[in-house]
């Protein structure tokens, strides 16, 4: 089974490239093993995309999806496609000491 699950913080407002159906969301995810943060991007479509486009920078979300491979002339790409996105906490509801300032990335 091909399943991806993660919890992270939205890095910037989600957007629709070319005003199409796809919504791109960039998330900052903490790696518990290394202690560092990884920047992950996922695509969402349909009702999931309609929900994701309303997220704001700093919102904490839980994402479940799948890996999807694409083949191009200049190489291959693996993307995450979200099947489910859930709002865990709005950025405005986070305690001040937990708010991440993206300027220091």
CSV table of N, CA, C and O in Angstrom, one decimal:
chain,number,residue,atom,x,y,z
A,1,UNK,N,0.8,-1.2,0.0
A,1,UNK,CA,0.0,0.0,0.0
A,1,UNK,C,0.9,1.2,0.0
A,1,UNK,O,1.9,1.3,0.7
A,2,UNK,N,0.5,2.2,-0.7
A,2,UNK,CA,1.3,3.5,-0.9
A,2,UNK,C,0.5,4.6,-0.1
A,2,UNK,O,-0.4,5.2,-0.6
A,3,UNK,N,0.9,4.8,1.1
A,3,UNK,CA,0.3,5.8,2.0
A,3,UNK,C,1.3,6.7,2.6
A,3,UNK,O,2.4,6.3,3.1
A,4,UNK,N,1.1,8.0,2.6
A,4,UNK,CA,1.9,9.0,3.2
A,4,UNK,C,1.1,9.7,4.3
A,4,UNK,O,-0.1,10.1,4.0
A,5,UNK,N,1.6,9.9,5.5
A,5,UNK,CA,0.9,10.7,6.5
A,5,UNK,C,1.9,11.6,7.1
A,5,UNK,O,3.1,11.3,7.4
A,6,UNK,N,1.5,12.9,7.4
A,6,UNK,CA,2.4,13.8,8.0
A,6,UNK,C,1.6,14.9,8.7
A,6,UNK,O,0.4,15.1,8.4
A,7,UNK,N,2.2,15.6,9.7
A,7,UNK,CA,1.6,16.7,10.3
A,7,UNK,C,2.7,17.8,10.2
A,7,UNK,O,3.9,17.6,10.5
A,8,UNK,N,2.3,19.0,9.9
A,8,UNK,CA,3.2,20.1,9.7
A,8,UNK,C,2.5,21.4,9.7
A,8,UNK,O,1.3,21.5,9.8
A,9,UNK,N,3.4,22.4,9.4
A,9,UNK,CA,2.9,23.8,9.4
A,9,UNK,C,2.9,24.4,8.0
A,9,UNK,O,4.0,24.2,7.3
A,10,UNK,N,1.9,25.0,7.6
A,10,UNK,CA,1.8,25.5,6.2
A,10,UNK,C,2.8,26.7,6.2
A,10,UNK,O,2.9,27.6,7.0
A,11,UNK,N,3.7,26.6,5.2
A,11,UNK,CA,4.8,27.6,5.0
A,11,UNK,C,4.4,28.9,4.4
A,11,UNK,O,4.9,30.0,4.6
A,12,UNK,N,3.4,28.8,3.4
A,12,UNK,CA,2.9,30.0,2.7
A,12,UNK,C,1.6,29.7,2.2
A,12,UNK,O,1.1,28.6,2.2
A,13,UNK,N,0.8,30.7,1.8
A,13,UNK,CA,-0.5,30.5,1.3
A,13,UNK,C,-0.5,29.5,0.2
A,13,UNK,O,0.2,29.7,-0.8
A,14,UNK,N,-1.4,28.5,0.2
A,14,UNK,CA,-1.6,27.6,-0.9
A,14,UNK,C,-2.0,28.4,-2.1
A,14,UNK,O,-2.6,29.4,-2.0
A,15,UNK,N,-1.7,27.8,-3.3
A,15,UNK,CA,-2.0,28.5,-4.6
A,15,UNK,C,-2.4,27.5,-5.6
A,15,UNK,O,-2.2,26.3,-5.5
A,16,UNK,N,-3.1,28.0,-6.6
A,16,UNK,CA,-3.5,27.2,-7.8
A,16,UNK,C,-2.7,27.7,-9.0
A,16,UNK,O,-2.9,28.7,-9.5
A,17,UNK,N,-1.7,26.8,-9.4
A,17,UNK,CA,-0.9,27.2,-10.6
A,17,UNK,C,-1.8,27.3,-11.8
A,17,UNK,O,-2.6,26.4,-12.1
A,18,UNK,N,-1.7,28.4,-12.5
A,18,UNK,CA,-2.4,28.6,-13.8
A,18,UNK,C,-3.9,28.6,-13.6
A,18,UNK,O,-4.7,28.4,-14.5
A,19,UNK,N,-4.4,28.9,-12.3
A,19,UNK,CA,-5.8,28.9,-12.1
A,19,UNK,C,-6.5,27.6,-12.4
A,19,UNK,O,-7.7,27.6,-12.7
A,20,UNK,N,-5.8,26.5,-12.3
A,20,UNK,CA,-6.4,25.2,-12.6
A,20,UNK,C,-7.1,24.6,-11.4
A,20,UNK,O,-7.3,25.2,-10.4
A,21,UNK,N,-7.3,23.3,-11.5
A,21,UNK,CA,-7.9,22.5,-10.4
A,21,UNK,C,-6.9,22.1,-9.3
A,21,UNK,O,-7.4,21.9,-8.2
A,22,UNK,N,-5.6,22.1,-9.6
A,22,UNK,CA,-4.6,21.6,-8.7
A,22,UNK,C,-4.3,22.8,-7.7
A,22,UNK,O,-4.2,23.9,-8.0
A,23,UNK,N,-4.2,22.4,-6.4
A,23,UNK,CA,-3.8,23.3,-5.3
A,23,UNK,C,-2.5,22.8,-4.8
A,23,UNK,O,-2.4,21.6,-4.4
A,24,UNK,N,-1.5,23.7,-4.7
A,24,UNK,CA,-0.2,23.3,-4.2
A,24,UNK,C,0.0,23.9,-2.7
A,24,UNK,O,-0.3,25.0,-2.5
A,25,UNK,N,0.4,23.0,-1.8
A,25,UNK,CA,0.6,23.4,-0.4
A,25,UNK,C,2.0,23.0,0.0
A,25,UNK,O,2.5,21.9,-0.2
A,26,UNK,N,2.7,24.0,0.6
A,26,UNK,CA,4.0,23.8,1.1
A,26,UNK,C,4.0,23.7,2.6
A,26,UNK,O,3.4,24.6,3.3
A,27,UNK,N,4.6,22.7,3.1
A,27,UNK,CA,4.5,22.4,4.6
A,27,UNK,C,5.9,22.2,5.2
A,27,UNK,O,6.8,21.6,4.5
A,28,UNK,N,6.0,22.6,6.4
A,28,UNK,CA,7.3,22.4,7.2
A,28,UNK,C,7.0,21.3,8.1
A,28,UNK,O,6.1,21.4,9.0
A,29,UNK,N,7.7,20.2,8.1
A,29,UNK,CA,7.5,19.0,8.9
A,29,UNK,C,8.7,18.7,9.7
A,29,UNK,O,9.8,18.7,9.2
A,30,UNK,N,8.5,18.5,11.0
A,30,UNK,CA,9.6,18.2,11.9
A,30,UNK,C,10.0,16.7,11.8
A,30,UNK,O,9.1,15.8,11.9
A,31,UNK,N,11.3,16.4,11.6
A,31,UNK,CA,11.8,15.0,11.6
A,31,UNK,C,12.2,14.6,13.0
A,31,UNK,O,13.2,15.1,13.5
A,32,UNK,N,11.4,13.8,13.6
A,32,UNK,CA,11.7,13.4,15.0
A,32,UNK,C,13.1,12.8,15.2
A,32,UNK,O,13.7,12.9,16.3
A,33,UNK,N,13.5,12.0,14.2
A,33,UNK,CA,14.8,11.3,14.3
A,33,UNK,C,16.0,12.2,14.3
A,33,UNK,O,16.9,12.1,15.1
A,34,UNK,N,16.0,13.2,13.3
A,34,UNK,CA,17.2,14.0,13.2
A,34,UNK,C,17.0,15.3,13.9
A,34,UNK,O,18.0,16.0,14.2
A,35,UNK,N,15.8,15.7,14.3
A,35,UNK,CA,15.5,17.0,15.0
A,35,UNK,C,15.5,18.2,14.1
A,35,UNK,O,15.2,19.3,14.5
A,36,UNK,N,15.6,17.9,12.8
A,36,UNK,CA,15.6,19.1,11.8
A,36,UNK,C,14.2,19.1,11.2
A,36,UNK,O,13.3,18.3,11.4
A,37,UNK,N,14.0,20.2,10.4
A,37,UNK,CA,12.7,20.4,9.7
A,37,UNK,C,12.9,20.1,8.2
A,37,UNK,O,13.9,20.5,7.7
A,38,UNK,N,11.9,19.5,7.6
A,38,UNK,CA,11.9,19.2,6.2
A,38,UNK,C,10.8,20.0,5.5
A,38,UNK,O,9.7,20.2,6.1
A,39,UNK,N,11.1,20.6,4.3
A,39,UNK,CA,10.1,21.3,3.6
A,39,UNK,C,9.5,20.3,2.6
A,39,UNK,O,10.2,19.8,1.8
A,40,UNK,N,8.2,20.1,2.6
A,40,UNK,CA,7.5,19.2,1.8
A,40,UNK,C,6.4,19.9,1.0
A,40,UNK,O,5.8,20.8,1.6
A,41,UNK,N,6.2,19.5,-0.2
A,41,UNK,CA,5.1,20.1,-1.0
A,41,UNK,C,4.2,19.0,-1.4
A,41,UNK,O,4.6,17.9,-1.8
A,42,UNK,N,2.9,19.3,-1.4
A,42,UNK,CA,1.9,18.3,-1.9
A,42,UNK,C,0.9,19.0,-2.8
A,42,UNK,O,0.6,20.2,-2.7
A,43,UNK,N,0.2,18.2,-3.6
A,43,UNK,CA,-0.8,18.6,-4.5
A,43,UNK,C,-2.2,18.1,-3.9
A,43,UNK,O,-2.2,17.1,-3.3
A,44,UNK,N,-3.2,18.9,-4.1
A,44,UNK,CA,-4.6,18.5,-3.8
A,44,UNK,C,-5.5,18.9,-4.9
A,44,UNK,O,-5.3,19.9,-5.6
A,45,UNK,N,-6.6,18.1,-5.0
A,45,UNK,CA,-7.6,18.4,-6.1
A,45,UNK,C,-9.0,18.3,-5.5
A,45,UNK,O,-9.2,17.7,-4.4
A,46,UNK,N,-10.0,18.7,-6.2
A,46,UNK,CA,-11.4,18.6,-5.9
A,46,UNK,C,-11.7,19.2,-4.5
A,46,UNK,O,-11.2,20.3,-4.2
A,47,UNK,N,-12.5,18.5,-3.7
A,47,UNK,CA,-12.9,19.1,-2.4
A,47,UNK,C,-11.8,19.2,-1.5
A,47,UNK,O,-11.7,20.2,-0.7
A,48,UNK,N,-10.7,18.4,-1.6
A,48,UNK,CA,-9.6,18.5,-0.7
A,48,UNK,C,-8.8,19.8,-1.1
A,48,UNK,O,-8.4,20.6,-0.3
A,49,UNK,N,-8.7,20.1,-2.4
A,49,UNK,CA,-8.1,21.3,-2.9
A,49,UNK,C,-8.9,22.5,-2.5
A,49,UNK,O,-8.3,23.5,-2.1
A,50,UNK,N,-10.2,22.4,-2.6
A,50,UNK,CA,-11.0,23.5,-2.2
A,50,UNK,C,-10.9,23.9,-0.7
A,50,UNK,O,-10.9,25.0,-0.3
A,51,UNK,N,-10.6,22.9,0.2
A,51,UNK,CA,-10.3,23.1,1.6
A,51,UNK,C,-8.9,23.7,1.7
A,51,UNK,O,-8.7,24.6,2.5
A,52,UNK,N,-8.0,23.1,1.1
A,52,UNK,CA,-6.6,23.5,1.2
A,52,UNK,C,-6.3,24.9,0.8
A,52,UNK,O,-5.5,25.6,1.4
A,53,UNK,N,-7.0,25.4,-0.2
A,53,UNK,CA,-6.8,26.8,-0.7
A,53,UNK,C,-7.2,27.8,0.4
A,53,UNK,O,-6.7,29.0,0.3
A,54,UNK,N,-7.9,27.4,1.4
A,54,UNK,CA,-8.4,28.3,2.4
A,54,UNK,C,-7.4,28.3,3.6
A,54,UNK,O,-7.7,29.0,4.6
A,55,UNK,N,-6.3,27.6,3.6
A,55,UNK,CA,-5.4,27.6,4.6
A,55,UNK,C,-4.5,28.8,4.6
A,55,UNK,O,-4.3,29.4,3.6
A,56,UNK,N,-3.9,29.1,5.8
A,56,UNK,CA,-3.0,30.3,5.9
A,56,UNK,C,-1.6,29.8,6.4
A,56,UNK,O,-1.5,28.7,7.0
A,57,UNK,N,-0.6,30.6,6.1
A,57,UNK,CA,0.8,30.4,6.6
A,57,UNK,C,0.7,30.2,8.1
A,57,UNK,O,0.1,31.0,8.8
A,58,UNK,N,1.4,29.2,8.6
A,58,UNK,CA,1.4,28.9,10.1
A,58,UNK,C,0.3,28.0,10.6
A,58,UNK,O,0.4,27.5,11.7
A,59,UNK,N,-0.7,27.7,9.8
A,59,UNK,CA,-1.7,26.7,10.2
A,59,UNK,C,-1.1,25.3,10.3
A,59,UNK,O,-0.2,25.0,9.5
A,60,UNK,N,-1.4,24.6,11.4
A,60,UNK,CA,-0.9,23.2,11.5
A,60,UNK,C,-2.0,22.3,10.9
A,60,UNK,O,-3.1,22.4,11.3
A,61,UNK,N,-1.5,21.4,10.1
A,61,UNK,CA,-2.4,20.5,9.4
A,61,UNK,C,-1.9,19.0,9.4
A,61,UNK,O,-0.7,18.8,9.6
A,62,UNK,N,-2.8,18.1,9.3
A,62,UNK,CA,-2.5,16.7,9.2
A,62,UNK,C,-2.9,16.3,7.7
A,62,UNK,O,-4.0,16.7,7.2
A,63,UNK,N,-2.0,15.6,7.1
A,63,UNK,CA,-2.2,15.2,5.7
A,63,UNK,C,-2.1,13.7,5.5
A,63,UNK,O,-1.2,13.1,6.1
A,64,UNK,N,-3.0,13.1,4.7
A,64,UNK,CA,-2.9,11.7,4.3
A,64,UNK,C,-3.0,11.7,2.8
A,64,UNK,O,-3.8,12.4,2.2
A,65,UNK,N,-2.1,11.0,2.2
A,65,UNK,CA,-2.1,10.9,0.8
A,65,UNK,C,-1.3,9.7,0.2
A,65,UNK,O,-1.1,8.7,0.9
A,66,UNK,N,-0.8,9.9,-1.0
A,66,UNK,CA,-0.1,8.8,-1.7
A,66,UNK,C,1.1,9.5,-2.5
A,66,UNK,O,1.0,10.6,-2.8
A,67,UNK,N,2.1,8.7,-2.7
A,67,UNK,CA,3.1,9.1,-3.6
A,67,UNK,C,2.7,8.8,-5.0
A,67,UNK,O,2.1,7.7,-5.3
A,68,UNK,N,3.0,9.7,-5.9
A,68,UNK,CA,2.7,9.5,-7.3
A,68,UNK,C,3.9,9.8,-8.2
A,68,UNK,O,4.5,10.9,-8.1
A,69,UNK,N,4.3,8.9,-9.0
A,69,UNK,CA,5.5,9.1,-9.9
A,69,UNK,C,5.1,9.7,-11.2
A,69,UNK,O,4.0,9.4,-11.7
A,70,UNK,N,5.9,10.5,-11.7
A,70,UNK,CA,5.7,11.1,-13.0
A,70,UNK,C,7.0,11.0,-13.8
A,70,UNK,O,8.1,11.2,-13.2
A,71,UNK,N,6.9,10.7,-15.1
A,71,UNK,CA,8.1,10.6,-15.9
A,71,UNK,C,8.2,11.7,-16.9
A,71,UNK,O,7.2,12.0,-17.6
A,72,UNK,N,9.3,12.4,-17.0
A,72,UNK,CA,9.5,13.5,-17.9
A,72,UNK,C,10.7,13.2,-18.8
A,72,UNK,O,11.5,12.3,-18.5
A,73,UNK,N,10.8,14.0,-19.9
A,73,UNK,CA,12.0,13.8,-20.8
A,73,UNK,C,13.3,14.0,-20.1
A,73,UNK,O,14.3,13.3,-20.4
A,74,UNK,N,13.3,14.9,-19.1
A,74,UNK,CA,14.6,15.2,-18.4
A,74,UNK,C,14.7,14.5,-17.0
A,74,UNK,O,15.6,14.9,-16.2
A,75,UNK,N,13.9,13.5,-16.7
A,75,UNK,CA,14.0,12.8,-15.5
A,75,UNK,C,12.6,12.5,-14.9
A,75,UNK,O,11.6,12.8,-15.5
A,76,UNK,N,12.7,11.8,-13.7
A,76,UNK,CA,11.5,11.4,-13.0
A,76,UNK,C,11.2,12.3,-11.8
A,76,UNK,O,12.1,13.0,-11.3
A,77,UNK,N,10.0,12.3,-11.4
A,77,UNK,CA,9.6,13.2,-10.2
A,77,UNK,C,8.6,12.4,-9.4
A,77,UNK,O,7.8,11.7,-9.9
A,78,UNK,N,8.8,12.5,-8.1
A,78,UNK,CA,7.8,11.8,-7.1
A,78,UNK,C,7.1,13.0,-6.4
A,78,UNK,O,7.7,13.9,-5.9
A,79,UNK,N,5.8,13.0,-6.5
A,79,UNK,CA,4.9,14.0,-5.8
A,79,UNK,C,4.1,13.3,-4.8
A,79,UNK,O,3.8,12.1,-4.9
A,80,UNK,N,3.6,14.1,-3.8
A,80,UNK,CA,2.6,13.7,-2.8
A,80,UNK,C,1.3,14.3,-3.3
A,80,UNK,O,1.2,15.5,-3.6
A,81,UNK,N,0.3,13.4,-3.4
A,81,UNK,CA,-1.1,13.8,-3.7
A,81,UNK,C,-1.9,13.6,-2.5
A,81,UNK,O,-2.0,12.4,-2.0
A,82,UNK,N,-2.5,14.6,-1.9
A,82,UNK,CA,-3.3,14.5,-0.7
A,82,UNK,C,-4.7,13.9,-1.0
A,82,UNK,O,-5.4,14.4,-1.9
A,83,UNK,N,-5.1,13.0,-0.2
A,83,UNK,CA,-6.5,12.4,-0.2
A,83,UNK,C,-7.3,13.1,0.9
A,83,UNK,O,-8.5,13.1,0.8
A,84,UNK,N,-6.6,13.5,1.9
A,84,UNK,CA,-7.3,14.1,3.1
A,84,UNK,C,-6.4,15.2,3.7
A,84,UNK,O,-5.2,14.9,3.9
A,85,UNK,N,-7.0,16.3,4.0
A,85,UNK,CA,-6.3,17.4,4.8
A,85,UNK,C,-7.2,17.8,5.9
A,85,UNK,O,-8.4,18.1,5.7
A,86,UNK,N,-6.6,17.9,7.1
A,86,UNK,CA,-7.4,18.3,8.3
A,86,UNK,C,-6.7,19.4,9.0
A,86,UNK,O,-5.4,19.3,9.2
A,87,UNK,N,-7.4,20.4,9.4
A,87,UNK,CA,-6.8,21.5,10.2
A,87,UNK,C,-6.7,21.1,11.6
A,87,UNK,O,-7.7,20.6,12.2
A,88,UNK,N,-5.5,21.1,12.1
A,88,UNK,CA,-5.2,20.7,13.5
A,88,UNK,C,-5.3,22.0,14.4
A,88,UNK,O,-5.9,22.0,15.5
A,89,UNK,N,-4.7,23.1,13.9
A,89,UNK,CA,-4.7,24.3,14.7
A,89,UNK,C,-4.5,25.5,13.8
A,89,UNK,O,-3.5,25.5,13.0
A,90,UNK,N,-5.3,26.6,13.9
A,90,UNK,CA,-5.0,27.8,13.1
A,90,UNK,C,-3.8,28.5,13.7
A,90,UNK,O,-3.5,28.4,14.9
A,91,UNK,N,-3.0,29.1,12.8
A,91,UNK,CA,-1.8,29.8,13.3
A,91,UNK,C,-2.1,30.9,14.3
A,91,UNK,O,-1.4,31.0,15.3
A,92,UNK,N,-3.3,31.5,14.2
A,92,UNK,CA,-3.7,32.5,15.2
A,92,UNK,C,-4.0,32.0,16.6
A,92,UNK,O,-4.0,32.7,17.5
A,93,UNK,N,-4.2,30.7,16.6
A,93,UNK,CA,-4.5,30.0,17.9
A,93,UNK,C,-3.3,29.4,18.6
A,93,UNK,O,-3.4,29.0,19.8
A,94,UNK,N,-2.1,29.5,17.9
A,94,UNK,CA,-0.9,28.9,18.5
A,94,UNK,C,-0.3,29.8,19.6
A,94,UNK,O,-0.4,31.0,19.4
A,95,UNK,N,0.2,29.3,20.7
A,95,UNK,CA,0.9,30.1,21.7
A,95,UNK,C,2.0,30.8,21.0
A,95,UNK,O,2.7,30.3,20.1
A,96,UNK,N,2.3,32.0,21.4
A,96,UNK,CA,3.4,32.9,20.8
A,96,UNK,C,4.7,32.1,20.7
A,96,UNK,O,5.4,32.3,19.7
A,97,UNK,N,5.1,31.3,21.7
A,97,UNK,CA,6.4,30.7,21.7
A,97,UNK,C,6.4,29.5,20.7
A,97,UNK,O,7.5,29.0,20.5
A,98,UNK,N,5.3,29.1,20.1
A,98,UNK,CA,5.3,28.0,19.2
A,98,UNK,C,5.2,28.5,17.7
A,98,UNK,O,5.2,27.8,16.8
A,99,UNK,N,5.0,29.8,17.6
A,99,UNK,CA,4.8,30.4,16.2
A,99,UNK,C,6.2,30.5,15.6
A,99,UNK,O,7.1,30.9,16.1
A,100,UNK,N,6.2,29.9,14.4
A,100,UNK,CA,7.5,29.8,13.6
A,100,UNK,C,7.6,31.1,12.8
A,100,UNK,O,6.7,31.5,12.1
A,101,UNK,N,8.8,31.7,12.8
A,101,UNK,CA,9.1,32.8,11.9
A,101,UNK,C,9.9,32.3,10.7
A,101,UNK,O,11.0,31.9,10.9
A,102,UNK,N,9.3,32.4,9.5
A,102,UNK,CA,9.9,31.8,8.3
A,102,UNK,C,11.1,32.6,7.9
A,102,UNK,O,11.8,32.1,7.0
A,103,UNK,N,11.4,33.7,8.4
A,103,UNK,CA,12.6,34.5,8.0
A,103,UNK,C,13.9,33.8,8.4
A,103,UNK,O,14.9,34.1,7.9
A,104,UNK,N,13.8,32.9,9.4
A,104,UNK,CA,15.0,32.3,9.9
A,104,UNK,C,15.3,31.0,9.3
A,104,UNK,O,16.1,30.2,9.8
A,105,UNK,N,14.6,30.6,8.2
A,105,UNK,CA,14.8,29.3,7.6
A,105,UNK,C,16.1,29.3,6.8
A,105,UNK,O,16.5,30.2,6.1
